[in-house]
Amino acid sequence: KARSVLEKPRRGMTRQLLDTKTEAADKLWKTRQEARKEIEELGNVISARNKKISFYDSERVSIRKLIRLSAALTSGRAAKRVKRVREGASRRVNIIRDKFGNESI
């Protein structure tokens, strides 16, 4: 009879222990799922920022290329303009020499 008296509380304690273990396992699983979600969200934020940074870097590179092209065009145009001005001045000098070169002052 003493054994049967102790058996009932023992079963209750065993059930309580199993319930506690199950509850702890569920809480641990939920915590891990929440942590995974947070990590995934942070990863998404980081990848979005990296995309923006990559976009800005590529834009900076393309702007630099455009600046170089613009500078090359501008220097080429300036060189052509200087050449034309020099050619025009030498033509004018030749015209003046042709007109007035033979006359003595």
PDB file of N, CA and C in Angstrom:
ATOM      1  N   LYS A   1       0.814  -1.197   0.000  1.00  0.00           N
ATOM      2  CA  LYS A   1       0.000   0.000   0.000  1.00  0.00           C
ATOM      3  C   LYS A   1       0.859   1.263   0.000  1.00  0.00           C
ATOM      4  N   ALA A   2       1.970   1.243   0.674  1.00  0.00           N
ATOM      5  CA  ALA A   2       2.859   2.408   0.723  1.00  0.00           C
ATOM      6  C   ALA A   2       3.394   2.721  -0.668  1.00  0.00           C
ATOM      7  N   ARG A   3       3.621   1.664  -1.423  1.00  0.00           N
ATOM      8  CA  ARG A   3       4.119   1.867  -2.788  1.00  0.00           C
ATOM      9  C   ARG A   3       3.072   2.558  -3.653  1.00  0.00           C
ATOM     10  N   SER A   4       1.855   2.148  -3.569  1.00  0.00           N
ATOM     11  CA  SER A   4       0.790   2.753  -4.369  1.00  0.00           C
ATOM     12  C   SER A   4       0.535   4.197  -3.938  1.00  0.00           C
ATOM     13  N   VAL A   5       0.758   4.486  -2.702  1.00  0.00           N
ATOM     14  CA  VAL A   5       0.580   5.855  -2.207  1.00  0.00           C
ATOM     15  C   VAL A   5       1.653   6.761  -2.808  1.00  0.00           C
ATOM     16  N   LEU A   6       2.866   6.255  -2.920  1.00  0.00           N
ATOM     17  CA  LEU A   6       3.957   7.049  -3.473  1.00  0.00           C
ATOM     18  C   LEU A   6       3.908   7.093  -5.010  1.00  0.00           C
ATOM     19  N   GLU A   7       3.306   6.110  -5.622  1.00  0.00           N
ATOM     20  CA  GLU A   7       3.264   6.019  -7.084  1.00  0.00           C
ATOM     21  C   GLU A   7       2.506   7.199  -7.705  1.00  0.00           C
ATOM     22  N   LYS A   8       1.396   7.566  -7.108  1.00  0.00           N
ATOM     23  CA  LYS A   8       0.587   8.649  -7.657  1.00  0.00           C
ATOM     24  C   LYS A   8       1.343   9.986  -7.656  1.00  0.00           C
ATOM     25  N   PRO A   9       1.974  10.412  -6.565  1.00  0.00           N
ATOM     26  CA  PRO A   9       2.748  11.661  -6.597  1.00  0.00           C
ATOM     27  C   PRO A   9       3.943  11.573  -7.549  1.00  0.00           C
ATOM     28  N   ARG A  10       4.541  10.353  -7.637  1.00  0.00           N
ATOM     29  CA  ARG A  10       5.675  10.176  -8.548  1.00  0.00           C
ATOM     30  C   ARG A  10       5.242  10.385  -9.997  1.00  0.00           C
ATOM     31  N   ARG A  11       4.106   9.839 -10.390  1.00  0.00           N
ATOM     32  CA  ARG A  11       3.592  10.027 -11.752  1.00  0.00           C
ATOM     33  C   ARG A  11       3.299  11.504 -12.022  1.00  0.00           C
ATOM     34  N   GLY A  12       2.708  12.142 -11.022  1.00  0.00           N
ATOM     35  CA  GLY A  12       2.404  13.581 -11.162  1.00  0.00           C
ATOM     36  C   GLY A  12       3.669  14.402 -11.348  1.00  0.00           C
ATOM     37  N   MET A  13       4.705  14.067 -10.583  1.00  0.00           N
ATOM     38  CA  MET A  13       5.973  14.788 -10.707  1.00  0.00           C
ATOM     39  C   MET A  13       6.638  14.491 -12.049  1.00  0.00           C
ATOM     40  N   THR A  14       6.531  13.248 -12.508  1.00  0.00           N
ATOM     41  CA  THR A  14       7.102  12.891 -13.800  1.00  0.00           C
ATOM     42  C   THR A  14       6.400  13.656 -14.918  1.00  0.00           C
ATOM     43  N   ARG A  15       5.069  13.717 -14.851  1.00  0.00           N
ATOM     44  CA  ARG A  15       4.311  14.489 -15.852  1.00  0.00           C
ATOM     45  C   ARG A  15       4.689  15.961 -15.808  1.00  0.00           C
ATOM     46  N   GLN A  16       4.819  16.471 -14.605  1.00  0.00           N
ATOM     47  CA  GLN A  16       5.177  17.879 -14.439  1.00  0.00           C
ATOM     48  C   GLN A  16       6.571  18.130 -15.023  1.00  0.00           C
ATOM     49  N   LEU A  17       7.502  17.204 -14.784  1.00  0.00           N
ATOM     50  CA  LEU A  17       8.855  17.341 -15.323  1.00  0.00           C
ATOM     51  C   LEU A  17       8.838  17.296 -16.846  1.00  0.00           C
ATOM     52  N   LEU A  18       8.075  16.362 -17.421  1.00  0.00           N
ATOM     53  CA  LEU A  18       7.972  16.269 -18.878  1.00  0.00           C
ATOM     54  C   LEU A  18       7.320  17.525 -19.457  1.00  0.00           C
ATOM     55  N   ASP A  19       6.274  18.004 -18.800  1.00  0.00           N
ATOM     56  CA  ASP A  19       5.621  19.232 -19.268  1.00  0.00           C
ATOM     57  C   ASP A  19       6.587  20.419 -19.241  1.00  0.00           C
ATOM     58  N   THR A  20       7.381  20.499 -18.174  1.00  0.00           N
ATOM     59  CA  THR A  20       8.348  21.585 -18.050  1.00  0.00           C
ATOM     60  C   THR A  20       9.401  21.490 -19.143  1.00  0.00           C
ATOM     61  N   LYS A  21       9.883  20.260 -19.396  1.00  0.00           N
ATOM     62  CA  LYS A  21      10.876  20.068 -20.460  1.00  0.00           C
ATOM     63  C   LYS A  21      10.291  20.436 -21.824  1.00  0.00           C
ATOM     64  N   THR A  22       9.069  20.029 -22.081  1.00  0.00           N
ATOM     65  CA  THR A  22       8.420  20.333 -23.360  1.00  0.00           C
ATOM     66  C   THR A  22       8.228  21.836 -23.520  1.00  0.00           C
ATOM     67  N   GLU A  23       7.784  22.475 -22.449  1.00  0.00           N
ATOM     68  CA  GLU A  23       7.578  23.923 -22.482  1.00  0.00           C
ATOM     69  C   GLU A  23       8.895  24.658 -22.717  1.00  0.00           C
ATOM     70  N   ALA A  24       9.957  24.200 -22.043  1.00  0.00           N
ATOM     71  CA  ALA A  24      11.271  24.826 -22.227  1.00  0.00           C
ATOM     72  C   ALA A  24      11.760  24.625 -23.664  1.00  0.00           C
ATOM     73  N   ALA A  25      11.545  23.428 -24.216  1.00  0.00           N
ATOM     74  CA  ALA A  25      11.948  23.168 -25.595  1.00  0.00           C
ATOM     75  C   ALA A  25      11.169  24.054 -26.565  1.00  0.00           C
ATOM     76  N   ASP A  26       9.872  24.234 -26.330  1.00  0.00           N
ATOM     77  CA  ASP A  26       9.065  25.110 -27.178  1.00  0.00           C
ATOM     78  C   ASP A  26       9.543  26.559 -27.104  1.00  0.00           C
ATOM     79  N   LYS A  27       9.828  27.019 -25.891  1.00  0.00           N
ATOM     80  CA  LYS A  27      10.325  28.386 -25.726  1.00  0.00           C
ATOM     81  C   LYS A  27      11.664  28.564 -26.433  1.00  0.00           C
ATOM     82  N   LEU A  28      12.539  27.563 -26.313  1.00  0.00           N
ATOM     83  CA  LEU A  28      13.843  27.622 -26.979  1.00  0.00           C
ATOM     84  C   LEU A  28      13.657  27.666 -28.493  1.00  0.00           C
ATOM     85  N   TRP A  29      12.757  26.838 -29.016  1.00  0.00           N
ATOM     86  CA  TRP A  29      12.498  26.810 -30.459  1.00  0.00           C
ATOM     87  C   TRP A  29      11.963  28.164 -30.938  1.00  0.00           C
ATOM     88  N   LYS A  30      11.015  28.745 -30.177  1.00  0.00           N
ATOM     89  CA  LYS A  30      10.467  30.048 -30.546  1.00  0.00           C
ATOM     90  C   LYS A  30      11.537  31.129 -30.515  1.00  0.00           C
ATOM     91  N   THR A  31      12.382  31.077 -29.480  1.00  0.00           N
ATOM     92  CA  THR A  31      13.460  32.059 -29.367  1.00  0.00           C
ATOM     93  C   THR A  31      14.411  31.953 -30.552  1.00  0.00           C
ATOM     94  N   ARG A  32      14.749  30.735 -30.925  1.00  0.00           N
ATOM     95  CA  ARG A  32      15.644  30.533 -32.072  1.00  0.00           C
ATOM     96  C   ARG A  32      15.004  31.018 -33.368  1.00  0.00           C
ATOM     97  N   GLN A  33      13.712  30.762 -33.526  1.00  0.00           N
ATOM     98  CA  GLN A  33      13.011  31.237 -34.731  1.00  0.00           C
ATOM     99  C   GLN A  33      13.017  32.763 -34.792  1.00  0.00           C
ATOM    100  N   GLU A  34      12.759  33.408 -33.655  1.00  0.00           N
ATOM    101  CA  GLU A  34      12.774  34.874 -33.612  1.00  0.00           C
ATOM    102  C   GLU A  34      14.166  35.404 -33.927  1.00  0.00           C
ATOM    103  N   ALA A  35      15.188  34.746 -33.377  1.00  0.00           N
ATOM    104  CA  ALA A  35      16.567  35.167 -33.646  1.00  0.00           C
ATOM    105  C   ALA A  35      16.887  35.003 -35.134  1.00  0.00           C
ATOM    106  N   ARG A  36      16.442  33.903 -35.741  1.00  0.00           N
ATOM    107  CA  ARG A  36      16.675  33.702 -37.177  1.00  0.00           C
ATOM    108  C   ARG A  36      15.991  34.785 -38.006  1.00  0.00           C
ATOM    109  N   LYS A  37      14.756  35.129 -37.621  1.00  0.00           N
ATOM    110  CA  LYS A  37      14.032  36.183 -38.336  1.00  0.00           C
ATOM    111  C   LYS A  37      14.768  37.515 -38.227  1.00  0.00           C
ATOM    112  N   GLU A  38      15.231  37.832 -37.009  1.00  0.00           N
ATOM    113  CA  GLU A  38      15.954  39.087 -36.809  1.00  0.00           C
ATOM    114  C   GLU A  38      17.238  39.112 -37.631  1.00  0.00           C
ATOM    115  N   ILE A  39      17.942  37.990 -37.639  1.00  0.00           N
ATOM    116  CA  ILE A  39      19.173  37.912 -38.423  1.00  0.00           C
ATOM    117  C   ILE A  39      18.868  38.064 -39.915  1.00  0.00           C
ATOM    118  N   GLU A  40      17.800  37.444 -40.364  1.00  0.00           N
ATOM    119  CA  GLU A  40      17.408  37.550 -41.773  1.00  0.00           C
ATOM    120  C   GLU A  40      17.035  38.991 -42.123  1.00  0.00           C
ATOM    121  N   GLU A  41      16.297  39.657 -41.227  1.00  0.00           N
ATOM    122  CA  GLU A  41      15.918  41.053 -41.459  1.00  0.00           C
ATOM    123  C   GLU A  41      17.157  41.941 -41.513  1.00  0.00           C
ATOM    124  N   LEU A  42      18.094  41.714 -40.588  1.00  0.00           N
ATOM    125  CA  LEU A  42      19.328  42.499 -40.602  1.00  0.00           C
ATOM    126  C   LEU A  42      20.119  42.230 -41.884  1.00  0.00           C
ATOM    127  N   GLY A  43      20.128  40.972 -42.314  1.00  0.00           N
ATOM    128  CA  GLY A  43      20.797  40.632 -43.571  1.00  0.00           C
ATOM    129  C   GLY A  43      20.167  41.347 -44.751  1.00  0.00           C
ATOM    130  N   ASN A  44      18.833  41.443 -44.748  1.00  0.00           N
ATOM    131  CA  ASN A  44      18.145  42.164 -45.824  1.00  0.00           C
ATOM    132  C   ASN A  44      18.495  43.650 -45.814  1.00  0.00           C
ATOM    133  N   VAL A  45      18.548  44.224 -44.608  1.00  0.00           N
ATOM    134  CA  VAL A  45      18.907  45.635 -44.495  1.00  0.00           C
ATOM    135  C   VAL A  45      20.330  45.863 -44.993  1.00  0.00           C
ATOM    136  N   ILE A  46      21.224  44.973 -44.589  1.00  0.00           N
ATOM    137  CA  ILE A  46      22.621  45.104 -45.003  1.00  0.00           C
ATOM    138  C   ILE A  46      22.755  44.951 -46.513  1.00  0.00           C
ATOM    139  N   SER A  47      22.066  43.967 -47.091  1.00  0.00           N
ATOM    140  CA  SER A  47      22.167  43.791 -48.537  1.00  0.00           C
ATOM    141  C   SER A  47      21.558  44.978 -49.278  1.00  0.00           C
ATOM    142  N   ALA A  48      20.480  45.559 -48.748  1.00  0.00           N
ATOM    143  CA  ALA A  48      19.902  46.756 -49.376  1.00  0.00           C
ATOM    144  C   ALA A  48      20.894  47.915 -49.332  1.00  0.00           C
ATOM    145  N   ARG A  49      21.555  48.085 -48.202  1.00  0.00           N
ATOM    146  CA  ARG A  49      22.564  49.148 -48.098  1.00  0.00           C
ATOM    147  C   ARG A  49      23.727  48.884 -49.031  1.00  0.00           C
ATOM    148  N   ASN A  50      24.142  47.627 -49.123  1.00  0.00           N
ATOM    149  CA  ASN A  50      25.240  47.289 -50.036  1.00  0.00           C
ATOM    150  C   ASN A  50      24.856  47.568 -51.480  1.00  0.00           C
ATOM    151  N   LYS A  51      23.587  47.320 -51.842  1.00  0.00           N
ATOM    152  CA  LYS A  51      23.125  47.637 -53.200  1.00  0.00           C
ATOM    153  C   LYS A  51      23.208  49.134 -53.450  1.00  0.00           C
ATOM    154  N   LYS A  52      22.774  49.927 -52.443  1.00  0.00           N
ATOM    155  CA  LYS A  52      22.847  51.376 -52.603  1.00  0.00           C
ATOM    156  C   LYS A  52      24.293  51.840 -52.750  1.00  0.00           C
ATOM    157  N   ILE A  53      25.159  51.291 -51.915  1.00  0.00           N
ATOM    158  CA  ILE A  53      26.579  51.659 -51.980  1.00  0.00           C
ATOM    159  C   ILE A  53      27.148  51.279 -53.340  1.00  0.00           C
ATOM    160  N   SER A  54      26.813  50.084 -53.814  1.00  0.00           N
ATOM    161  CA  SER A  54      27.284  49.645 -55.123  1.00  0.00           C
ATOM    162  C   SER A  54      26.771  50.568 -56.214  1.00  0.00           C
ATOM    163  N   PHE A  55      25.492  50.958 -56.114  1.00  0.00           N
ATOM    164  CA  PHE A  55      24.913  51.873 -57.098  1.00  0.00           C
ATOM    165  C   PHE A  55      25.647  53.206 -57.081  1.00  0.00           C
ATOM    166  N   TYR A  56      25.887  53.758 -55.878  1.00  0.00           N
ATOM    167  CA  TYR A  56      26.580  55.038 -55.776  1.00  0.00           C
ATOM    168  C   TYR A  56      28.006  54.925 -56.303  1.00  0.00           C
ATOM    169  N   ASP A  57      28.676  53.815 -56.007  1.00  0.00           N
ATOM    170  CA  ASP A  57      30.035  53.621 -56.524  1.00  0.00           C
ATOM    171  C   ASP A  57      30.038  53.581 -58.043  1.00  0.00           C
ATOM    172  N   SER A  58      29.097  52.845 -58.624  1.00  0.00           N
ATOM    173  CA  SER A  58      29.043  52.783 -60.085  1.00  0.00           C
ATOM    174  C   SER A  58      28.694  54.146 -60.672  1.00  0.00           C
ATOM    175  N   GLU A  59      27.826  54.891 -59.991  1.00  0.00           N
ATOM    176  CA  GLU A  59      27.502  56.243 -60.454  1.00  0.00           C
ATOM    177  C   GLU A  59      28.734  57.147 -60.392  1.00  0.00           C
ATOM    178  N   ARG A  60      29.488  57.020 -59.316  1.00  0.00           N
ATOM    179  CA  ARG A  60      30.705  57.833 -59.202  1.00  0.00           C
ATOM    180  C   ARG A  60      31.682  57.505 -60.318  1.00  0.00           C
ATOM    181  N   VAL A  61      31.803  56.206 -60.619  1.00  0.00           N
ATOM    182  CA  VAL A  61      32.704  55.798 -61.697  1.00  0.00           C
ATOM    183  C   VAL A  61      32.226  56.374 -63.020  1.00  0.00           C
ATOM    184  N   SER A  62      30.931  56.287 -63.293  1.00  0.00           N
ATOM    185  CA  SER A  62      30.426  56.806 -64.565  1.00  0.00           C
ATOM    186  C   SER A  62      30.561  58.331 -64.621  1.00  0.00           C
ATOM    187  N   ILE A  63      30.372  59.005 -63.493  1.00  0.00           N
ATOM    188  CA  ILE A  63      30.559  60.461 -63.466  1.00  0.00           C
ATOM    189  C   ILE A  63      32.010  60.806 -63.740  1.00  0.00           C
ATOM    190  N   ARG A  64      32.932  60.055 -63.156  1.00  0.00           N
ATOM    191  CA  ARG A  64      34.358  60.296 -63.424  1.00  0.00           C
ATOM    192  C   ARG A  64      34.670  60.101 -64.898  1.00  0.00           C
ATOM    193  N   LYS A  65      34.109  59.055 -65.497  1.00  0.00           N
ATOM    194  CA  LYS A  65      34.331  58.817 -66.928  1.00  0.00           C
ATOM    195  C   LYS A  65      33.800  59.985 -67.749  1.00  0.00           C
ATOM    196  N   LEU A  66      32.589  60.449 -67.390  1.00  0.00           N
ATOM    197  CA  LEU A  66      32.015  61.584 -68.118  1.00  0.00           C
ATOM    198  C   LEU A  66      32.873  62.834 -67.965  1.00  0.00           C
ATOM    199  N   ILE A  67      33.401  63.048 -66.777  1.00  0.00           N
ATOM    200  CA  ILE A  67      34.255  64.214 -66.548  1.00  0.00           C
ATOM    201  C   ILE A  67      35.509  64.121 -67.403  1.00  0.00           C
ATOM    202  N   ARG A  68      36.103  62.908 -67.448  1.00  0.00           N
ATOM    203  CA  ARG A  68      37.304  62.736 -68.282  1.00  0.00           C
ATOM    204  C   ARG A  68      36.989  62.989 -69.749  1.00  0.00           C
ATOM    205  N   LEU A  69      35.854  62.432 -70.213  1.00  0.00           N
ATOM    206  CA  LEU A  69      35.478  62.650 -71.610  1.00  0.00           C
ATOM    207  C   LEU A  69      35.227  64.129 -71.884  1.00  0.00           C
ATOM    208  N   SER A  70      34.540  64.776 -70.972  1.00  0.00           N
ATOM    209  CA  SER A  70      34.256  66.196 -71.126  1.00  0.00           C
ATOM    210  C   SER A  70      35.546  67.004 -71.151  1.00  0.00           C
ATOM    211  N   ALA A  71      36.472  66.662 -70.257  1.00  0.00           N
ATOM    212  CA  ALA A  71      37.750  67.371 -70.227  1.00  0.00           C
ATOM    213  C   ALA A  71      38.521  67.139 -71.516  1.00  0.00           C
ATOM    214  N   ALA A  72      38.488  65.913 -72.021  1.00  0.00           N
ATOM    215  CA  ALA A  72      39.179  65.612 -73.277  1.00  0.00           C
ATOM    216  C   ALA A  72      38.558  66.398 -74.427  1.00  0.00           C
ATOM    217  N   LEU A  73      37.223  66.432 -74.478  1.00  0.00           N
ATOM    218  CA  LEU A  73      36.548  67.194 -75.532  1.00  0.00           C
ATOM    219  C   LEU A  73      36.866  68.678 -75.427  1.00  0.00           C
ATOM    220  N   THR A  74      36.822  69.192 -74.210  1.00  0.00           N
ATOM    221  CA  THR A  74      37.074  70.614 -74.005  1.00  0.00           C
ATOM    222  C   THR A  74      38.501  70.961 -74.397  1.00  0.00           C
ATOM    223  N   SER A  75      39.454  70.137 -73.990  1.00  0.00           N
ATOM    224  CA  SER A  75      40.846  70.436 -74.344  1.00  0.00           C
ATOM    225  C   SER A  75      41.051  70.292 -75.849  1.00  0.00           C
ATOM    226  N   GLY A  76      40.383  69.318 -76.467  1.00  0.00           N
ATOM    227  CA  GLY A  76      40.473  69.171 -77.919  1.00  0.00           C
ATOM    228  C   GLY A  76      39.880  70.368 -78.638  1.00  0.00           C
ATOM    229  N   ARG A  77      38.735  70.833 -78.163  1.00  0.00           N
ATOM    230  CA  ARG A  77      38.104  72.008 -78.769  1.00  0.00           C
ATOM    231  C   ARG A  77      38.973  73.246 -78.592  1.00  0.00           C
ATOM    232  N   ALA A  78      39.538  73.382 -77.398  1.00  0.00           N
ATOM    233  CA  ALA A  78      40.393  74.537 -77.136  1.00  0.00           C
ATOM    234  C   ALA A  78      41.620  74.497 -78.043  1.00  0.00           C
ATOM    235  N   ALA A  79      42.192  73.323 -78.209  1.00  0.00           N
ATOM    236  CA  ALA A  79      43.367  73.203 -79.085  1.00  0.00           C
ATOM    237  C   ALA A  79      42.992  73.556 -80.522  1.00  0.00           C
ATOM    238  N   LYS A  80      41.830  73.081 -80.976  1.00  0.00           N
ATOM    239  CA  LYS A  80      41.382  73.416 -82.338  1.00  0.00           C
ATOM    240  C   LYS A  80      41.153  74.919 -82.477  1.00  0.00           C
ATOM    241  N   ARG A  81      40.549  75.520 -81.464  1.00  0.00           N
ATOM    242  CA  ARG A  81      40.278  76.952 -81.512  1.00  0.00           C
ATOM    243  C   ARG A  81      41.585  77.744 -81.565  1.00  0.00           C
ATOM    244  N   VAL A  82      42.548  77.371 -80.742  1.00  0.00           N
ATOM    245  CA  VAL A  82      43.842  78.055 -80.750  1.00  0.00           C
ATOM    246  C   VAL A  82      44.495  77.906 -82.120  1.00  0.00           C
ATOM    247  N   LYS A  83      44.409  76.709 -82.679  1.00  0.00           N
ATOM    248  CA  LYS A  83      44.998  76.460 -84.004  1.00  0.00           C
ATOM    249  C   LYS A  83      44.333  77.341 -85.057  1.00  0.00           C
ATOM    250  N   ARG A  84      42.966  77.414 -85.005  1.00  0.00           N
ATOM    251  CA  ARG A  84      42.249  78.246 -85.970  1.00  0.00           C
ATOM    252  C   ARG A  84      42.613  79.718 -85.822  1.00  0.00           C
ATOM    253  N   VAL A  85      42.717  80.174 -84.585  1.00  0.00           N
ATOM    254  CA  VAL A  85      43.064  81.578 -84.347  1.00  0.00           C
ATOM    255  C   VAL A  85      44.452  81.865 -84.898  1.00  0.00           C
ATOM    256  N   ARG A  86      45.385  80.969 -84.642  1.00  0.00           N
ATOM    257  CA  ARG A  86      46.747  81.160 -85.159  1.00  0.00           C
ATOM    258  C   ARG A  86      46.764  81.150 -86.683  1.00  0.00           C
ATOM    259  N   GLU A  87      46.012  80.193 -87.266  1.00  0.00           N
ATOM    260  CA  GLU A  87      45.962  80.140 -88.733  1.00  0.00           C
ATOM    261  C   GLU A  87      45.329  81.405 -89.293  1.00  0.00           C
ATOM    262  N   GLY A  88      44.256  81.872 -88.659  1.00  0.00           N
ATOM    263  CA  GLY A  88      43.601  83.107 -89.104  1.00  0.00           C
ATOM    264  C   GLY A  88      44.518  84.301 -88.994  1.00  0.00           C
ATOM    265  N   ALA A  89      45.264  84.381 -87.905  1.00  0.00           N
ATOM    266  CA  ALA A  89      46.188  85.500 -87.717  1.00  0.00           C
ATOM    267  C   ALA A  89      47.291  85.452 -88.763  1.00  0.00           C
ATOM    268  N   SER A  90      47.804  84.271 -89.048  1.00  0.00           N
ATOM    269  CA  SER A  90      48.872  84.180 -90.042  1.00  0.00           C
ATOM    270  C   SER A  90      48.337  84.503 -91.433  1.00  0.00           C
ATOM    271  N   ARG A  91      47.066  84.136 -91.723  1.00  0.00           N
ATOM    272  CA  ARG A  91      46.463  84.495 -93.005  1.00  0.00           C
ATOM    273  C   ARG A  91      46.326  86.009 -93.125  1.00  0.00           C
ATOM    274  N   ARG A  92      45.859  86.634 -92.041  1.00  0.00           N
ATOM    275  CA  ARG A  92      45.714  88.093 -92.067  1.00  0.00           C
ATOM    276  C   ARG A  92      47.059  88.786 -92.282  1.00  0.00           C
ATOM    277  N   VAL A  93      48.067  88.256 -91.592  1.00  0.00           N
ATOM    278  CA  VAL A  93      49.408  88.831 -91.748  1.00  0.00           C
ATOM    279  C   VAL A  93      49.857  88.690 -93.198  1.00  0.00           C
ATOM    280  N   ASN A  94      49.620  87.532 -93.793  1.00  0.00           N
ATOM    281  CA  ASN A  94      50.015  87.313 -95.191  1.00  0.00           C
ATOM    282  C   ASN A  94      49.247  88.235 -96.126  1.00  0.00           C
ATOM    283  N   ILE A  95      47.955  88.428 -95.850  1.00  0.00           N
ATOM    284  CA  ILE A  95      47.155  89.336 -96.686  1.00  0.00           C
ATOM    285  C   ILE A  95      47.685  90.752 -96.572  1.00  0.00           C
ATOM    286  N   ILE A  96      47.991  91.180 -95.364  1.00  0.00           N
ATOM    287  CA  ILE A  96      48.515  92.533 -95.152  1.00  0.00           C
ATOM    288  C   ILE A  96      49.862  92.683 -95.845  1.00  0.00           C
ATOM    289  N   ARG A  97      50.719  91.675 -95.736  1.00  0.00           N
ATOM    290  CA  ARG A  97      52.029  91.723 -96.398  1.00  0.00           C
ATOM    291  C   ARG A  97      51.861  91.807 -97.915  1.00  0.00           C
ATOM    292  N   ASP A  98      50.901  91.018 -98.422  1.00  0.00           N
ATOM    293  CA  ASP A  98      50.686  91.046 -99.862  1.00  0.00           C
ATOM    294  C   ASP A  98      50.208  92.419-100.334  1.00  0.00           C
ATOM    295  N   LYS A  99      49.312  93.036 -99.567  1.00  0.00           N
ATOM    296  CA  LYS A  99      48.780  94.334 -99.970  1.00  0.00           C
ATOM    297  C   LYS A  99      49.791  95.457 -99.797  1.00  0.00           C
ATOM    298  N   PHE A 100      50.434  95.493 -98.646  1.00  0.00           N
ATOM    299  CA  PHE A 100      51.275  96.632 -98.327  1.00  0.00           C
ATOM    300  C   PHE A 100      52.765  96.326 -98.326  1.00  0.00           C
ATOM    301  N   GLY A 101      53.122  95.074 -98.564  1.00  0.00           N
ATOM    302  CA  GLY A 101      54.542  94.701 -98.494  1.00  0.00           C
ATOM    303  C   GLY A 101      55.377  95.348 -99.558  1.00  0.00           C
ATOM    304  N   ASN A 102      54.839  95.593-100.733  1.00  0.00           N
ATOM    305  CA  ASN A 102      55.606  96.136-101.829  1.00  0.00           C
ATOM    306  C   ASN A 102      55.761  97.665-101.755  1.00  0.00           C
ATOM    307  N   GLU A 103      54.866  98.298-101.000  1.00  0.00           N
ATOM    308  CA  GLU A 103      54.930  99.769-100.901  1.00  0.00           C
ATOM    309  C   GLU A 103      55.951 100.178 -99.863  1.00  0.00           C
ATOM    310  N   SER A 104      56.650 101.187-100.127  1.00  0.00           N
ATOM    311  CA  SER A 104      57.603 101.698 -99.154  1.00  0.00           C
ATOM    312  C   SER A 104      56.931 102.816 -98.376  1.00  0.00           C
ATOM    313  N   ILE A 105      57.278 102.899 -97.126  1.00  0.00           N
ATOM    314  CA  ILE A 105      56.639 103.915 -96.280  1.00  0.00           C
ATOM    315  C   ILE A 105      57.405 105.187 -96.299  1.00  0.00           C
TER     316      ILE A 105
END
